[in-house]
Tab-separated table of C-alpha atoms in Angstrom:
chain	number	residue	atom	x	y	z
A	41	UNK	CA	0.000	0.000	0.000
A	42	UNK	CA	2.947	2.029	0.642
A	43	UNK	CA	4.616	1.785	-2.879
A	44	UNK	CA	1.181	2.743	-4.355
A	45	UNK	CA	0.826	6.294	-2.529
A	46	UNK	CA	4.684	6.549	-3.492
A	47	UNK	CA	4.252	5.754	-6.656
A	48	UNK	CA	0.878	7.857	-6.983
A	49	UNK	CA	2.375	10.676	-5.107
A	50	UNK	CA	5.668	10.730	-7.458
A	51	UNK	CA	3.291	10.829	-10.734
A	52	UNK	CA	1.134	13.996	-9.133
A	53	UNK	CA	4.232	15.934	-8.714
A	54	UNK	CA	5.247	14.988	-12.029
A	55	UNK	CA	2.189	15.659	-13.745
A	56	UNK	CA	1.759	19.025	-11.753
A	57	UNK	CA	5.167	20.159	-13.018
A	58	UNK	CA	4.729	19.543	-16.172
A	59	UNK	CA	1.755	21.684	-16.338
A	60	UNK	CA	3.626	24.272	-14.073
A	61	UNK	CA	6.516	24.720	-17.215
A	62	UNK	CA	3.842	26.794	-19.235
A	63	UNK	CA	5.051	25.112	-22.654
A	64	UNK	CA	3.838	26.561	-25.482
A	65	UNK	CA	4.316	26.071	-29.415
A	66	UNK	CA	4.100	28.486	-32.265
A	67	UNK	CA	3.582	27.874	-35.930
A	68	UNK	CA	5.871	30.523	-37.105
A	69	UNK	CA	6.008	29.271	-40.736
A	70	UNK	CA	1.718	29.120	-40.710
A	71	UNK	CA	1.844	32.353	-39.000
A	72	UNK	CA	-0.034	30.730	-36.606
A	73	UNK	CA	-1.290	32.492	-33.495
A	74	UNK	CA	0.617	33.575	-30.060
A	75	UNK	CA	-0.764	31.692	-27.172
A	76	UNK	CA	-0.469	33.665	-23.895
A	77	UNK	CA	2.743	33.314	-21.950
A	78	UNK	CA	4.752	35.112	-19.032
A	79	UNK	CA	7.406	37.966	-20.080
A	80	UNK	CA	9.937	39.048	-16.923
A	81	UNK	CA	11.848	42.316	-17.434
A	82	UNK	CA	15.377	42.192	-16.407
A	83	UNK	CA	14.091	43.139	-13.129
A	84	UNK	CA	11.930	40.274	-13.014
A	85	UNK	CA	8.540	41.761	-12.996
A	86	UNK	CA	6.279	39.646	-15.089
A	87	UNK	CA	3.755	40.585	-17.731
A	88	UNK	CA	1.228	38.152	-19.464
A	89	UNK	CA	2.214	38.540	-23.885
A	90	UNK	CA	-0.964	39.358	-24.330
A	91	UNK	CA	-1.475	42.367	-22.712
A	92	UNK	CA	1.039	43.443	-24.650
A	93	UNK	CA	0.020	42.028	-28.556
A	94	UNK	CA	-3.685	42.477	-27.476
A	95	UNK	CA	-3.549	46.235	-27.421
A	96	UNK	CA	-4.472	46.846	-30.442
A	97	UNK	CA	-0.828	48.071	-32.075
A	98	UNK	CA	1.502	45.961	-34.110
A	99	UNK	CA	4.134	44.568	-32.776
A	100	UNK	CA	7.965	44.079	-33.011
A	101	UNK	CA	8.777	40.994	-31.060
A	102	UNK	CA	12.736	39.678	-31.599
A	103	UNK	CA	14.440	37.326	-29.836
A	104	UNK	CA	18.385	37.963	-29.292
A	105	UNK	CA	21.322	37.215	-27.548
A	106	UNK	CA	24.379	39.809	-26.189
A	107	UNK	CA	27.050	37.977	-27.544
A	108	UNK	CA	25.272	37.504	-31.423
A	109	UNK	CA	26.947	40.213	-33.689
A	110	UNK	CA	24.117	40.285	-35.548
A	111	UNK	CA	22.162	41.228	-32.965
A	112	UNK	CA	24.658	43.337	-31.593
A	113	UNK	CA	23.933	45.248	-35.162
A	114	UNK	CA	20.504	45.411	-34.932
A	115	UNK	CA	19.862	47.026	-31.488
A	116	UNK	CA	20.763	50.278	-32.361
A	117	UNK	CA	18.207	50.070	-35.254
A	118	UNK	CA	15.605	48.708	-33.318
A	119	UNK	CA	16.129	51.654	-31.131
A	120	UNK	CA	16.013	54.251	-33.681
A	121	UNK	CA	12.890	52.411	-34.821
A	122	UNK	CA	11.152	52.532	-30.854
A	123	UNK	CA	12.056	55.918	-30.581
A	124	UNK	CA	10.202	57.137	-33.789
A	125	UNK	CA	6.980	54.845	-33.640
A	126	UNK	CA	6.738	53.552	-29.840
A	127	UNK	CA	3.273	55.463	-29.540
A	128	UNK	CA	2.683	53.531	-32.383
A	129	UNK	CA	4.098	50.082	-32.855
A	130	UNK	CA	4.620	48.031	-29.728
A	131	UNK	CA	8.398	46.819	-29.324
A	132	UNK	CA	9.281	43.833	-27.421
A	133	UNK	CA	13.113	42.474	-27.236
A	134	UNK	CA	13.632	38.944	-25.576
A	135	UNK	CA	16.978	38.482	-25.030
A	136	UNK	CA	17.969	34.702	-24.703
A	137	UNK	CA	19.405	32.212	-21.746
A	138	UNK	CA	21.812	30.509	-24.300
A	139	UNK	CA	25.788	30.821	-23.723
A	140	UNK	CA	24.282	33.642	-21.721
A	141	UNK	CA	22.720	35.002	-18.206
A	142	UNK	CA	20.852	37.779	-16.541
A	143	UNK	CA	23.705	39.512	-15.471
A	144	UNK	CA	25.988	39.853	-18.721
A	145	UNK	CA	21.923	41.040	-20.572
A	146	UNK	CA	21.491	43.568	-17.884
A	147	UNK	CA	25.224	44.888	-18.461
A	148	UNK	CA	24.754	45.011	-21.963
A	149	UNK	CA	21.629	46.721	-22.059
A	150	UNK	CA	23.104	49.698	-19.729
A	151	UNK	CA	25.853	49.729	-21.183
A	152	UNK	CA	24.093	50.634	-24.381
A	153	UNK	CA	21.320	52.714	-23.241
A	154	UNK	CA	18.094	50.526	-24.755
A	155	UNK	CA	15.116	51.832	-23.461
A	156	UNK	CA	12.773	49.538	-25.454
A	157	UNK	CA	10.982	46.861	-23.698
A	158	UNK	CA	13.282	44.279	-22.513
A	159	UNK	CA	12.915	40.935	-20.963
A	160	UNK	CA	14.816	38.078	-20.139
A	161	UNK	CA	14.412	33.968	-21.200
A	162	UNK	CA	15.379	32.558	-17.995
A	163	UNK	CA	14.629	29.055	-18.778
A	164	UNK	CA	14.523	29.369	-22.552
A	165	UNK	CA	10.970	28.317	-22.844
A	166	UNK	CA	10.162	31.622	-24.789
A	167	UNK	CA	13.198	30.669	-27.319
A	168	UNK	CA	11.880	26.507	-27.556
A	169	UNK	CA	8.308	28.007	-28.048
A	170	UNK	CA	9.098	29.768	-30.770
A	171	UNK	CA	11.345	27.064	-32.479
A	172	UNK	CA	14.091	29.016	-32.847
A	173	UNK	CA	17.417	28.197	-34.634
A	174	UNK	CA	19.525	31.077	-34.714
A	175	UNK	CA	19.568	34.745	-33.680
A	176	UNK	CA	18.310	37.090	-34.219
A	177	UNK	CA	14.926	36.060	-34.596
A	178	UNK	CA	12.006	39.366	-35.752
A	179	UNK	CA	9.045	39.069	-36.312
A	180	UNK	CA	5.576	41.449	-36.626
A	181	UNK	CA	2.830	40.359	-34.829
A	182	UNK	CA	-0.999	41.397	-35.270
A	183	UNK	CA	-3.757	40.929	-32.651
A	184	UNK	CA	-1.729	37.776	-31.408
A	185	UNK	CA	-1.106	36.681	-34.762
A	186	UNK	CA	2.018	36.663	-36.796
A	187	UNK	CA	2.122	38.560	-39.967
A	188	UNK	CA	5.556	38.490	-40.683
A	189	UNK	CA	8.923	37.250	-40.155
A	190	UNK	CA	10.999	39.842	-40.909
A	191	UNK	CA	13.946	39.433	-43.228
A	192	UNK	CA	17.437	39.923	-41.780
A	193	UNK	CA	19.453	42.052	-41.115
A	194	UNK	CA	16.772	44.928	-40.346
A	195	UNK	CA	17.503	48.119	-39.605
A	196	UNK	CA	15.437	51.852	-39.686
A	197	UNK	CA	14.091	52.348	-42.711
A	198	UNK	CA	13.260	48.385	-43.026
A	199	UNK	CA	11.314	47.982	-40.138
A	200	UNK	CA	9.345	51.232	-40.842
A	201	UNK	CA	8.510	50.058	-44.281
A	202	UNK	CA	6.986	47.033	-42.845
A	203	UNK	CA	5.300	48.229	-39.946
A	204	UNK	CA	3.543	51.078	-42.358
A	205	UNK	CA	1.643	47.988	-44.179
């Protein structure tokens, strides 16, 4: 009788974490839609996506990393880009877990001066969501749906053609 409350007890907490993980999957080539998950800004206050691509603007949403040059390219664009249109266009930067942590993302965001939207993939579940093979990774999103993945590199004048559609 023992063993069986062991064994049932083991496969509640297992089933209970599993749930707890808050996977998610995203058909980025379908342009599929953006089921709800949990943003934390590199201060760790969280923020439900939707809130954010339910507000009725478009929205940048890129995934990066600190270390990627080509990300390390970007930034400054993307900044340009928030400061012209952020009454306009939402703009939300990820920045990855991989080869990477909280501490070298929040030096390298001061150290720059970003004032978009940040937020941080602790446990890379954003990054696995989105089926992601490389970096960086831009896309436009529409009412929680994706319109777009955005060629790379992109830079001013790119991302304000294709937020003007």
């Amino acid at each position: 009788m023992k063993k069986i409350i062991l064994i049932m007890s083991l496969f509640l907490v297992f089933i209970v974490s599993c749930g707890a993980s808050k996977v998610f999957s995203v058909d980025v080539e379908e342009k599929g839609e953006v089921p709800n998950f949990e943003l934390k800004d590199l201060n760790g206050k969280k923020i439900e996506s939707k809130k954010i691509f339910s507000n009725g603007k478009k929205t940048l949403f890129i995934i990066a990393a600190e270390w990627c040059p080509h990300c390390k390219e970007e930034m400054p664009e993307v900044q340009k880009f928030y400061d012209a249109n952020k009454d306009k266009v939402n703009v939300v930067v990820v920045y990855s877990n991989a080869q990477s942590n909280l501490g070298k993302v929040q030096s390298y965001v001061k150290d720059n001066g970003y004032t978009f939207p940040i937020y941080y993939d602790e446990e890379g579940r954003i990054t696995n969501g989105f089926g992601l093979d490389g970096f960086p990774f831009n896309l436009k999103i529409n009412n929680n749906k994706i319109e777009e993945k955005l060629e790379l590199p992109v830079d001013l004048e790119s991302l304000t053609a294709t937020f003007a559609k």
